[in-house]
Every structure is written in structure tokens, then in C-alpha cells.
């Protein structure tokens, strides 16, 4: 399976099918999710209407962690198996992951001000997510900082693998330290501590975010494959001229 | 009125506004990059949907 999609042409054929499907599911998910989040779901007894910010904040946070983890796995796959598409995946996914992290931080601040009375606190969860944003931005800067694109991808892969240590820190920061940020309410070993009237808008928005990511990564991977083909072509032309 | 005096509805509007503006910017940037790469490939005489040297 891993080997099968190492061939960019085979991957492009798959992406052309998956991308429009994901885009349609994303539009449907956002339509339903926004209706559930803004109209159908009730206000929280403590947070009141501000709980609606959670329906974009939490999916963005999940995606920020998921995208970074998938990029690090792709970097390892690229390193070990010399998988071309896996190498390009990390480069294609990074700006999307950075956008999700930025959304998570901004919407968190917009929720924190009315609920906690502060936009920001240097607690472990918020600080580690800020570090994640810097890791994304560092990767985006590093991967294009070399004349040889392969050197950029290799250097970026090392950063991704080293930065992977931040992921469990983000996930378990609310358990390991006494933070202002509340502990997990959904991803816990016992039943989720959230009512179904609020769970469904959250899951629907999370589905829409995921489908948007799939569609965008398919599009961006096609772009990266075309750029690589162009670079090969330029090298061939330069070789023929020399 | 300062930004700290906003109503709950205004905080929600800002949060959803920021979310969809950021996502829209990523979509537009991704699409423009795709179009630029496809045009460059076609200019170089390589159709984007045909097999090219890897």
C-alpha cells in the first residue's frame, strides 16, 4: 500500500477522485455543522452562548495536532523508504496545519476573554500550542531555504521528527500540570463529559474540517508534484544545453 | 467601548469570522499555486495529466 502510492502518477489519479468528493463532503459538513453550531444547539448553562466558539476552536485544535503528527509520520516514511509522495505531503500539509493552529489560538483567545477574563495565559496547554505554531512556521521557512529542494525536505523532516515531542506535551499538559485550560471532555477513557446536543455540532464541524484538509492536501500535493516535474524538466533542459 | 467589552454574540461573530477568513485564504492560496504550477508545466511542454520523468 505504501509502495503503491509512491508513484506520483498513481497518486495523482487517486487525488483527482478524492479531492472533489472531499470538497462536496466538506461543503455539506460545514452547512450542517454551522446550522447545528449556531442555531440548533442550546447555550451552555455556564458558558451561555459563548460555548458556540468551541465548535470551531476544538476541531481546529484536533486538526492542528493531527496534521503535525501525520507530517512527522510522512517525514519518517520519506526518510526510511524514500517515498516521494510522503516527502511532498509534509510540505503540502504544513500551511494548512499552521492555519488550523492559528485558528485554534485566536478562537481560544476570543473564548478566554469572556470566560476567564483574559485573552492569554502562559499555561502549559496554550504555550505548547504556540510552540506548535512556531514549529509549523519554522518548517515552512526551512523547507524552502535551500537551493537544492531535497536538502530542504531532509532538513524539514528532521525538524518535524524532533518537534514530535511537543505533541504528547500538548495532549497531556492539562493532566500533567495545573493549567487554566480545562482537561479533555471528549477524548477520555470513560464516557465523554459533553451532552449529545453539543457533541453532534462538534463532531460535524470536526468532519467538515477533516474533509477540507483532505481536499486541500490533494490540491497542494498535485501542485508539489507538478513543481517537482517542472524542476526535473529544467534540469534536463540545462543538461541538454551543457 | 473597548474590545474587552464585547457581547457574547460579538465574540462568536469574531471567532467564526477569523476562522472562515483564514480558511478562505488558505483555499485561495492553494488554488492559485495549483493554477500557477499547471500553467508553468504546460508552458514547459508537459501536460499536467501525463506521465513525466520522475
PDB file of C-alpha atoms in Angstrom:
ATOM      1  CA  UNK A   1       0.000   0.000   0.000  1.00  0.00           C
ATOM      2  CA  UNK A   2       2.791   2.428   0.940  1.00  0.00           C
ATOM      3  CA  UNK A   3       4.756   1.486  -2.166  1.00  0.00           C
ATOM      4  CA  UNK A   4       1.699   1.672  -4.411  1.00  0.00           C
ATOM      5  CA  UNK A   5       1.253   5.419  -3.917  1.00  0.00           C
ATOM      6  CA  UNK A   6       4.965   6.208  -4.027  1.00  0.00           C
ATOM      7  CA  UNK A   7       4.398   6.664  -7.754  1.00  0.00           C
ATOM      8  CA  UNK A   8       3.231  10.295  -8.184  1.00  0.00           C
ATOM      9  CA  UNK A   9       1.256   9.486 -11.343  1.00  0.00           C
ATOM     10  CA  UNK A  10      -0.724   6.810  -9.492  1.00  0.00           C
ATOM     11  CA  UNK A  11      -1.265   9.198  -6.585  1.00  0.00           C
ATOM     12  CA  UNK A  12      -2.489  11.949  -8.942  1.00  0.00           C
ATOM     13  CA  UNK A  13      -5.113   9.587 -10.361  1.00  0.00           C
ATOM     14  CA  UNK A  14      -6.351   8.893  -6.816  1.00  0.00           C
ATOM     15  CA  UNK A  15      -6.261  12.590  -5.845  1.00  0.00           C
ATOM     16  CA  UNK A  16      -8.437  13.545  -8.827  1.00  0.00           C
ATOM     17  CA  UNK A  17     -11.168  11.256  -7.487  1.00  0.00           C
ATOM     18  CA  UNK A  18     -10.769  12.024  -3.770  1.00  0.00           C
ATOM     19  CA  UNK A  19     -10.473  15.827  -3.995  1.00  0.00           C
ATOM     20  CA  UNK A  20     -13.922  16.671  -5.447  1.00  0.00           C
ATOM     21  CA  UNK A  21     -15.551  14.080  -3.181  1.00  0.00           C
ATOM     22  CA  UNK A  22     -13.880  15.602  -0.099  1.00  0.00           C
ATOM     23  CA  UNK A  23     -14.829  19.124  -1.254  1.00  0.00           C
ATOM     24  CA  UNK A  24     -18.515  18.125  -1.578  1.00  0.00           C
ATOM     25  CA  UNK A  25     -18.491  16.413   1.841  1.00  0.00           C
ATOM     26  CA  UNK A  26     -16.749  19.476   3.312  1.00  0.00           C
ATOM     27  CA  UNK A  27     -19.418  21.864   1.951  1.00  0.00           C
ATOM     28  CA  UNK A  28     -22.162  19.572   3.251  1.00  0.00           C
ATOM     29  CA  UNK A  29     -20.399  19.244   6.620  1.00  0.00           C
ATOM     30  CA  UNK A  30     -19.956  22.999   7.033  1.00  0.00           C
ATOM     31  CA  UNK A  31     -23.587  23.646   6.035  1.00  0.00           C
ATOM     32  CA  UNK A  32     -24.960  21.168   8.545  1.00  0.00           C
ATOM     33  CA  UNK A  33     -22.297  21.959  11.158  1.00  0.00           C
ATOM     34  CA  UNK A  34     -22.919  25.708  11.094  1.00  0.00           C
ATOM     35  CA  UNK A  35     -26.657  25.186  11.433  1.00  0.00           C
ATOM     36  CA  UNK A  36     -26.148  22.814  14.372  1.00  0.00           C
ATOM     37  CA  UNK A  37     -23.496  25.038  15.983  1.00  0.00           C
ATOM     38  CA  UNK A  38     -25.174  28.419  15.605  1.00  0.00           C
ATOM     39  CA  UNK A  39     -28.899  27.623  15.571  1.00  0.00           C
ATOM     40  CA  UNK A  40     -29.862  24.128  16.717  1.00  0.00           C
ATOM     41  CA  UNK A  41     -27.602  23.566  19.734  1.00  0.00           C
ATOM     42  CA  UNK A  42     -28.588  25.077  23.103  1.00  0.00           C
ATOM     43  CA  UNK A  43     -26.469  27.547  25.090  1.00  0.00           C
ATOM     44  CA  UNK A  44     -24.369  26.072  27.887  1.00  0.00           C
ATOM     45  CA  UNK A  45     -25.601  26.620  31.446  1.00  0.00           C
ATOM     46  CA  UNK A  46     -22.230  28.118  32.461  1.00  0.00           C
ATOM     47  CA  UNK A  47     -20.668  29.425  29.255  1.00  0.00           C
ATOM     48  CA  UNK A  48     -24.017  30.541  27.773  1.00  0.00           C
ATOM     49  CA  UNK A  49     -23.828  31.447  24.057  1.00  0.00           C
ATOM     50  CA  UNK A  50     -20.023  31.600  24.079  1.00  0.00           C
ATOM     51  CA  UNK A  51     -19.929  27.782  24.008  1.00  0.00           C
ATOM     52  CA  UNK A  52     -20.532  28.113  20.238  1.00  0.00           C
ATOM     53  CA  UNK A  53     -16.907  29.212  19.824  1.00  0.00           C
ATOM     54  CA  UNK A  54     -15.943  25.678  20.927  1.00  0.00           C
ATOM     55  CA  UNK A  55     -17.433  24.266  17.712  1.00  0.00           C
ATOM     56  CA  UNK A  56     -14.613  25.872  15.704  1.00  0.00           C
ATOM     57  CA  UNK A  57     -11.916  26.001  18.400  1.00  0.00           C
ATOM     58  CA  UNK A  58     -11.885  22.295  19.303  1.00  0.00           C
ATOM     59  CA  UNK A  59     -11.923  20.901  15.704  1.00  0.00           C
ATOM     60  CA  UNK A  60      -9.127  23.363  14.793  1.00  0.00           C
ATOM     61  CA  UNK A  61      -7.090  22.127  17.789  1.00  0.00           C
ATOM     62  CA  UNK A  62      -7.664  18.479  16.834  1.00  0.00           C
ATOM     63  CA  UNK A  63      -6.627  19.190  13.243  1.00  0.00           C
ATOM     64  CA  UNK A  64      -3.525  21.118  14.358  1.00  0.00           C
ATOM     65  CA  UNK A  65      -2.331  18.035  16.282  1.00  0.00           C
ATOM     66  CA  UNK A  66      -3.442  15.532  13.631  1.00  0.00           C
ATOM     67  CA  UNK A  67      -1.775  17.381  10.742  1.00  0.00           C
ATOM     68  CA  UNK A  68       1.540  17.761  12.586  1.00  0.00           C
ATOM     69  CA  UNK A  69       1.563  14.086  13.618  1.00  0.00           C
ATOM     70  CA  UNK A  70       0.754  12.986  10.057  1.00  0.00           C
ATOM     71  CA  UNK A  71       3.530  15.237   8.717  1.00  0.00           C
ATOM     72  CA  UNK A  72       6.048  13.690  11.134  1.00  0.00           C
ATOM     73  CA  UNK A  73       4.947  10.162  10.125  1.00  0.00           C
ATOM     74  CA  UNK A  74       5.281  11.186   6.466  1.00  0.00           C
ATOM     75  CA  UNK A  75       8.767  12.586   7.179  1.00  0.00           C
ATOM     76  CA  UNK A  76       9.824   9.271   8.758  1.00  0.00           C
ATOM     77  CA  UNK A  77       8.299   7.369   5.808  1.00  0.00           C
ATOM     78  CA  UNK A  78      10.157   9.628   3.380  1.00  0.00           C
ATOM     79  CA  UNK A  79      13.422   9.145   5.257  1.00  0.00           C
ATOM     80  CA  UNK A  80      13.206   5.371   5.623  1.00  0.00           C
ATOM     81  CA  UNK A  81      11.512   4.297   2.360  1.00  0.00           C
ATOM     82  CA  UNK A  82      12.467   7.296   0.169  1.00  0.00           C
ATOM     83  CA  UNK A  83       8.764   7.757  -0.528  1.00  0.00           C
ATOM     84  CA  UNK A  84       8.419  10.755  -2.869  1.00  0.00           C
ATOM     85  CA  UNK A  85       4.747  11.470  -2.156  1.00  0.00           C
ATOM     86  CA  UNK A  86       5.304  11.197   1.622  1.00  0.00           C
ATOM     87  CA  UNK A  87       8.123  13.764   1.390  1.00  0.00           C
ATOM     88  CA  UNK A  88       5.926  16.131  -0.584  1.00  0.00           C
ATOM     89  CA  UNK A  89       2.938  15.509   1.713  1.00  0.00           C
ATOM     90  CA  UNK A  90       4.665  17.197   4.670  1.00  0.00           C
ATOM     91  CA  UNK A  91       5.449  20.249   2.533  1.00  0.00           C
ATOM     92  CA  UNK A  92       1.889  20.376   1.171  1.00  0.00           C
ATOM     93  CA  UNK A  93       0.182  19.947   4.554  1.00  0.00           C
ATOM     94  CA  UNK A  94       2.281  22.432   6.582  1.00  0.00           C
ATOM     95  CA  UNK A  95       0.491  25.693   5.645  1.00  0.00           C
ATOM     96  CA  UNK A  96      -2.904  24.055   6.240  1.00  0.00           C
ATOM     97  CA  UNK A  97      -1.769  22.792   9.654  1.00  0.00           C
ATOM     98  CA  UNK A  98      -0.386  26.233  10.524  1.00  0.00           C
ATOM     99  CA  UNK A  99      -3.748  27.786   9.598  1.00  0.00           C
ATOM    100  CA  UNK A 100      -5.596  25.348  11.886  1.00  0.00           C
ATOM    101  CA  UNK A 101      -3.175  26.154  14.736  1.00  0.00           C
ATOM    102  CA  UNK A 102      -3.645  29.891  14.226  1.00  0.00           C
ATOM    103  CA  UNK A 103      -7.444  29.458  14.248  1.00  0.00           C
ATOM    104  CA  UNK A 104      -7.149  27.398  17.444  1.00  0.00           C
ATOM    105  CA  UNK A 105      -5.107  30.108  19.194  1.00  0.00           C
ATOM    106  CA  UNK A 106      -7.248  33.062  18.031  1.00  0.00           C
ATOM    107  CA  UNK A 107     -10.610  31.427  18.771  1.00  0.00           C
ATOM    108  CA  UNK A 108      -9.228  30.261  22.121  1.00  0.00           C
ATOM    109  CA  UNK A 109      -8.337  33.864  22.993  1.00  0.00           C
ATOM    110  CA  UNK A 110     -11.789  35.032  21.858  1.00  0.00           C
ATOM    111  CA  UNK A 111     -13.356  32.420  24.159  1.00  0.00           C
ATOM    112  CA  UNK A 112     -10.924  33.089  27.018  1.00  0.00           C
ATOM    113  CA  UNK A 113     -11.641  36.804  27.331  1.00  0.00           C
ATOM    114  CA  UNK A 114     -15.366  36.485  28.208  1.00  0.00           C
ATOM    115  CA  UNK A 115     -14.924  33.205  30.154  1.00  0.00           C
ATOM    116  CA  UNK A 116     -11.614  33.641  32.004  1.00  0.00           C
ATOM    117  CA  UNK A 117     -11.301  37.420  31.795  1.00  0.00           C
ATOM    118  CA  UNK A 118      -8.035  37.170  29.873  1.00  0.00           C
ATOM    119  CA  UNK A 119      -7.014  36.715  26.241  1.00  0.00           C
ATOM    120  CA  UNK A 120      -3.924  34.707  27.087  1.00  0.00           C
ATOM    121  CA  UNK A 121      -2.166  32.920  29.932  1.00  0.00           C
ATOM    122  CA  UNK A 122       1.263  31.296  29.818  1.00  0.00           C
ATOM    123  CA  UNK A 123      -0.138  27.955  30.928  1.00  0.00           C
ATOM    124  CA  UNK A 124       1.218  24.659  29.609  1.00  0.00           C
ATOM    125  CA  UNK A 125      -1.558  23.936  27.069  1.00  0.00           C
ATOM    126  CA  UNK A 126      -1.608  27.361  25.449  1.00  0.00           C
ATOM    127  CA  UNK A 127       2.175  27.761  25.444  1.00  0.00           C
ATOM    128  CA  UNK A 128       2.728  24.312  23.907  1.00  0.00           C
ATOM    129  CA  UNK A 129       0.185  25.075  21.152  1.00  0.00           C
ATOM    130  CA  UNK A 130       2.016  28.354  20.481  1.00  0.00           C
ATOM    131  CA  UNK A 131       5.239  26.313  20.185  1.00  0.00           C
ATOM    132  CA  UNK A 132       3.392  24.088  17.677  1.00  0.00           C
ATOM    133  CA  UNK A 133       2.586  27.171  15.562  1.00  0.00           C
ATOM    134  CA  UNK A 134       6.281  28.131  15.641  1.00  0.00           C
ATOM    135  CA  UNK A 135       7.222  24.577  14.598  1.00  0.00           C
ATOM    136  CA  UNK A 136       4.872  24.835  11.609  1.00  0.00           C
ATOM    137  CA  UNK A 137       6.241  28.257  10.633  1.00  0.00           C
ATOM    138  CA  UNK A 138       9.831  27.072  11.156  1.00  0.00           C
ATOM    139  CA  UNK A 139       9.203  24.061   8.927  1.00  0.00           C
ATOM    140  CA  UNK A 140       7.615  26.210   6.170  1.00  0.00           C
ATOM    141  CA  UNK A 141      10.607  28.581   6.257  1.00  0.00           C
ATOM    142  CA  UNK A 142      13.214  25.816   6.454  1.00  0.00           C
ATOM    143  CA  UNK A 143      11.914  23.569   3.686  1.00  0.00           C
ATOM    144  CA  UNK A 144      12.277  26.332   1.068  1.00  0.00           C
ATOM    145  CA  UNK A 145      15.517  27.779   2.438  1.00  0.00           C
ATOM    146  CA  UNK A 146      17.877  25.639   0.318  1.00  0.00           C
ATOM    147  CA  UNK A 147      18.770  25.832  -3.369  1.00  0.00           C
ATOM    148  CA  UNK A 148      18.537  22.041  -3.516  1.00  0.00           C
ATOM    149  CA  UNK A 149      14.863  21.168  -2.734  1.00  0.00           C
ATOM    150  CA  UNK A 150      15.820  17.710  -1.435  1.00  0.00           C
ATOM    151  CA  UNK A 151      18.115  19.240   1.206  1.00  0.00           C
ATOM    152  CA  UNK A 152      15.233  21.446   2.330  1.00  0.00           C
ATOM    153  CA  UNK A 153      12.909  18.447   2.601  1.00  0.00           C
ATOM    154  CA  UNK A 154      15.526  16.476   4.586  1.00  0.00           C
ATOM    155  CA  UNK A 155      16.218  19.386   6.979  1.00  0.00           C
ATOM    156  CA  UNK A 156      12.484  19.938   7.413  1.00  0.00           C
ATOM    157  CA  UNK A 157      11.983  16.233   8.126  1.00  0.00           C
ATOM    158  CA  UNK A 158      14.488  16.401  10.999  1.00  0.00           C
ATOM    159  CA  UNK A 159      12.655  19.405  12.465  1.00  0.00           C
ATOM    160  CA  UNK A 160       9.324  17.568  12.170  1.00  0.00           C
ATOM    161  CA  UNK A 161      10.647  14.446  13.892  1.00  0.00           C
ATOM    162  CA  UNK A 162      12.285  16.436  16.726  1.00  0.00           C
ATOM    163  CA  UNK A 163       9.155  18.572  17.117  1.00  0.00           C
ATOM    164  CA  UNK A 164       7.035  15.442  17.522  1.00  0.00           C
ATOM    165  CA  UNK A 165       7.963  15.525  21.224  1.00  0.00           C
ATOM    166  CA  UNK A 166       5.638  18.545  21.560  1.00  0.00           C
ATOM    167  CA  UNK A 167       2.522  16.532  20.601  1.00  0.00           C
ATOM    168  CA  UNK A 168       2.178  14.445  23.816  1.00  0.00           C
ATOM    169  CA  UNK A 169       3.114  17.566  25.784  1.00  0.00           C
ATOM    170  CA  UNK A 170       0.114  19.382  24.247  1.00  0.00           C
ATOM    171  CA  UNK A 171      -2.223  16.413  24.725  1.00  0.00           C
ATOM    172  CA  UNK A 172      -1.301  15.639  28.336  1.00  0.00           C
ATOM    173  CA  UNK A 173      -0.341  19.146  29.527  1.00  0.00           C
ATOM    174  CA  UNK A 174      -3.765  19.562  31.158  1.00  0.00           C
ATOM    175  CA  UNK A 175      -3.214  16.315  33.126  1.00  0.00           C
ATOM    176  CA  UNK A 176       0.465  16.768  33.982  1.00  0.00           C
ATOM    177  CA  UNK A 177       0.268  20.380  35.153  1.00  0.00           C
ATOM    178  CA  UNK A 178      -2.266  22.571  36.899  1.00  0.00           C
ATOM    179  CA  UNK A 179      -3.419  24.656  33.929  1.00  0.00           C
ATOM    180  CA  UNK A 180      -6.024  27.358  33.398  1.00  0.00           C
ATOM    181  CA  UNK A 181      -7.124  25.373  30.339  1.00  0.00           C
ATOM    182  CA  UNK A 182      -9.706  22.721  31.231  1.00  0.00           C
ATOM    183  CA  UNK A 183      -8.925  18.981  30.848  1.00  0.00           C
ATOM    184  CA  UNK A 184     -10.218  16.892  27.921  1.00  0.00           C
ATOM    185  CA  UNK A 185     -14.006  16.456  27.851  1.00  0.00           C
ATOM    186  CA  UNK A 186     -14.326  14.187  24.808  1.00  0.00           C
ATOM    187  CA  UNK A 187     -11.150  12.140  24.315  1.00  0.00           C
ATOM    188  CA  UNK A 188     -11.161  10.432  27.701  1.00  0.00           C
ATOM    189  CA  UNK A 189     -11.170   6.796  28.683  1.00  0.00           C
ATOM    190  CA  UNK A 190     -14.658   6.940  30.239  1.00  0.00           C
ATOM    191  CA  UNK A 191     -17.733   8.455  28.532  1.00  0.00           C
ATOM    192  CA  UNK A 192     -17.430  11.959  27.012  1.00  0.00           C
ATOM    193  CA  UNK A 193     -18.332  14.695  29.517  1.00  0.00           C
ATOM    194  CA  UNK A 194     -20.424  16.555  26.967  1.00  0.00           C
ATOM    195  CA  UNK A 195     -24.132  16.410  26.177  1.00  0.00           C
ATOM    196  CA  UNK A 196     -25.194  14.951  22.817  1.00  0.00           C
ATOM    197  CA  UNK A 197     -26.811  18.284  21.813  1.00  0.00           C
ATOM    198  CA  UNK A 198     -23.314  19.759  21.897  1.00  0.00           C
ATOM    199  CA  UNK A 199     -21.430  16.637  20.816  1.00  0.00           C
ATOM    200  CA  UNK A 200     -23.080  16.440  17.381  1.00  0.00           C
ATOM    201  CA  UNK A 201     -22.286  20.015  16.266  1.00  0.00           C
ATOM    202  CA  UNK A 202     -18.714  19.434  17.450  1.00  0.00           C
ATOM    203  CA  UNK A 203     -18.331  16.150  15.547  1.00  0.00           C
ATOM    204  CA  UNK A 204     -20.000  17.569  12.411  1.00  0.00           C
ATOM    205  CA  UNK A 205     -17.671  20.581  12.375  1.00  0.00           C
ATOM    206  CA  UNK A 206     -14.707  18.268  13.007  1.00  0.00           C
ATOM    207  CA  UNK A 207     -15.794  16.176   9.991  1.00  0.00           C
ATOM    208  CA  UNK A 208     -16.039  19.330   7.838  1.00  0.00           C
ATOM    209  CA  UNK A 209     -12.552  20.461   8.939  1.00  0.00           C
ATOM    210  CA  UNK A 210     -11.168  16.999   8.136  1.00  0.00           C
ATOM    211  CA  UNK A 211     -12.742  16.947   4.663  1.00  0.00           C
ATOM    212  CA  UNK A 212     -11.432  20.453   3.975  1.00  0.00           C
ATOM    213  CA  UNK A 213      -7.967  19.250   4.929  1.00  0.00           C
ATOM    214  CA  UNK A 214      -8.233  16.195   2.641  1.00  0.00           C
ATOM    215  CA  UNK A 215      -9.369  18.342  -0.307  1.00  0.00           C
ATOM    216  CA  UNK A 216      -6.664  20.967   0.295  1.00  0.00           C
ATOM    217  CA  UNK A 217      -3.883  18.410   0.708  1.00  0.00           C
ATOM    218  CA  UNK A 218      -4.901  16.648  -2.520  1.00  0.00           C
ATOM    219  CA  UNK A 219      -4.785  20.013  -4.321  1.00  0.00           C
ATOM    220  CA  UNK A 220      -1.486  21.087  -2.739  1.00  0.00           C
ATOM    221  CA  UNK A 221       0.128  17.686  -3.352  1.00  0.00           C
ATOM    222  CA  UNK A 222      -0.787  17.918  -7.036  1.00  0.00           C
ATOM    223  CA  UNK A 223       0.884  21.352  -7.046  1.00  0.00           C
ATOM    224  CA  UNK A 224       4.049  19.993  -5.395  1.00  0.00           C
ATOM    225  CA  UNK A 225       4.223  17.044  -7.838  1.00  0.00           C
ATOM    226  CA  UNK A 226       3.851  19.417 -10.794  1.00  0.00           C
ATOM    227  CA  UNK A 227       6.591  21.668  -9.363  1.00  0.00           C
ATOM    228  CA  UNK A 228       8.899  18.688  -8.966  1.00  0.00           C
ATOM    229  CA  UNK A 229       8.230  17.588 -12.554  1.00  0.00           C
ATOM    230  CA  UNK A 230       8.991  21.120 -13.708  1.00  0.00           C
ATOM    231  CA  UNK A 231      12.276  21.128 -11.764  1.00  0.00           C
ATOM    232  CA  UNK A 232      13.240  17.781 -13.385  1.00  0.00           C
ATOM    233  CA  UNK A 233      12.369  19.215 -16.800  1.00  0.00           C
ATOM    234  CA  UNK A 234      14.515  22.313 -16.169  1.00  0.00           C
ATOM    235  CA  UNK A 235      17.416  20.090 -15.104  1.00  0.00           C
ATOM    236  CA  UNK A 236      17.020  18.044 -18.308  1.00  0.00           C
ATOM    237  CA  UNK A 237      16.963  21.185 -20.474  1.00  0.00           C
ATOM    238  CA  UNK A 238      20.026  22.571 -18.656  1.00  0.00           C
ATOM    239  CA  UNK A 239      21.785  19.211 -19.125  1.00  0.00           C
ATOM    240  CA  UNK A 240      20.984  19.121 -22.849  1.00  0.00           C
ATOM    241  CA  UNK A 241      22.226  22.708 -23.280  1.00  0.00           C
ATOM    242  CA  UNK A 242      25.510  21.976 -21.462  1.00  0.00           C
TER     243      UNK A 242
ATOM    244  CA  UNK B   1     -16.126  50.800  24.139  1.00  0.00           C
ATOM    245  CA  UNK B   2     -13.007  48.618  24.177  1.00  0.00           C
ATOM    246  CA  UNK B   3     -12.662  45.169  22.617  1.00  0.00           C
ATOM    247  CA  UNK B   4     -12.904  43.671  26.124  1.00  0.00           C
ATOM    248  CA  UNK B   5     -16.485  44.991  26.399  1.00  0.00           C
ATOM    249  CA  UNK B   6     -17.898  42.986  23.503  1.00  0.00           C
ATOM    250  CA  UNK B   7     -21.112  40.981  23.855  1.00  0.00           C
ATOM    251  CA  UNK B   8     -21.133  37.179  23.586  1.00  0.00           C
ATOM    252  CA  UNK B   9     -22.628  37.444  20.084  1.00  0.00           C
ATOM    253  CA  UNK B  10     -19.779  39.701  19.001  1.00  0.00           C
ATOM    254  CA  UNK B  11     -17.151  37.267  20.326  1.00  0.00           C
ATOM    255  CA  UNK B  12     -18.877  34.454  18.411  1.00  0.00           C
ATOM    256  CA  UNK B  13     -19.014  36.571  15.249  1.00  0.00           C
ATOM    257  CA  UNK B  14     -15.307  37.382  15.567  1.00  0.00           C
ATOM    258  CA  UNK B  15     -14.345  33.730  16.183  1.00  0.00           C
ATOM    259  CA  UNK B  16     -16.302  32.396  13.198  1.00  0.00           C
ATOM    260  CA  UNK B  17     -15.185  35.347  11.072  1.00  0.00           C
ATOM    261  CA  UNK B  18     -11.498  34.750  11.786  1.00  0.00           C
ATOM    262  CA  UNK B  19     -11.938  31.006  11.194  1.00  0.00           C
ATOM    263  CA  UNK B  20     -13.560  31.324   7.797  1.00  0.00           C
ATOM    264  CA  UNK B  21     -11.343  34.194   6.620  1.00  0.00           C
ATOM    265  CA  UNK B  22      -8.197  32.168   7.444  1.00  0.00           C
ATOM    266  CA  UNK B  23      -9.611  29.025   5.810  1.00  0.00           C
ATOM    267  CA  UNK B  24     -10.696  31.013   2.725  1.00  0.00           C
ATOM    268  CA  UNK B  25      -7.198  32.493   2.407  1.00  0.00           C
ATOM    269  CA  UNK B  26      -5.653  29.001   2.524  1.00  0.00           C
ATOM    270  CA  UNK B  27      -8.120  27.748  -0.109  1.00  0.00           C
ATOM    271  CA  UNK B  28      -7.416  30.693  -2.426  1.00  0.00           C
ATOM    272  CA  UNK B  29      -3.641  30.422  -1.943  1.00  0.00           C
ATOM    273  CA  UNK B  30      -3.751  26.671  -2.633  1.00  0.00           C
ATOM    274  CA  UNK B  31      -5.843  27.119  -5.780  1.00  0.00           C
ATOM    275  CA  UNK B  32      -3.673  29.957  -7.119  1.00  0.00           C
ATOM    276  CA  UNK B  33      -0.499  27.915  -6.510  1.00  0.00           C
ATOM    277  CA  UNK B  34      -2.089  24.955  -8.308  1.00  0.00           C
ATOM    278  CA  UNK B  35      -3.050  27.085 -11.302  1.00  0.00           C
ATOM    279  CA  UNK B  36       0.406  28.682 -11.463  1.00  0.00           C
ATOM    280  CA  UNK B  37       2.133  25.271 -11.339  1.00  0.00           C
ATOM    281  CA  UNK B  38      -0.192  23.841 -14.000  1.00  0.00           C
ATOM    282  CA  UNK B  39       0.438  26.817 -16.319  1.00  0.00           C
ATOM    283  CA  UNK B  40       4.211  26.565 -15.784  1.00  0.00           C
ATOM    284  CA  UNK B  41       4.092  22.850 -16.579  1.00  0.00           C
ATOM    285  CA  UNK B  42       2.101  23.455 -19.749  1.00  0.00           C
ATOM    286  CA  UNK B  43       4.479  26.254 -20.786  1.00  0.00           C
ATOM    287  CA  UNK B  44       7.342  23.797 -20.368  1.00  0.00           C
ATOM    288  CA  UNK B  45       5.588  21.427 -22.769  1.00  0.00           C
ATOM    289  CA  UNK B  46       4.495  18.942 -20.129  1.00  0.00           C
ATOM    290  CA  UNK B  47       0.793  18.279 -19.837  1.00  0.00           C
ATOM    291  CA  UNK B  48      -0.089  18.072 -16.148  1.00  0.00           C
ATOM    292  CA  UNK B  49      -2.093  14.869 -16.570  1.00  0.00           C
ATOM    293  CA  UNK B  50       0.555  12.915 -18.493  1.00  0.00           C
ATOM    294  CA  UNK B  51       3.387  10.851 -17.148  1.00  0.00           C
ATOM    295  CA  UNK B  52       6.587  12.823 -16.938  1.00  0.00           C
ATOM    296  CA  UNK B  53      10.091  11.925 -15.824  1.00  0.00           C
ATOM    297  CA  UNK B  54      10.139  11.426 -12.049  1.00  0.00           C
TER     298      UNK B  54
END
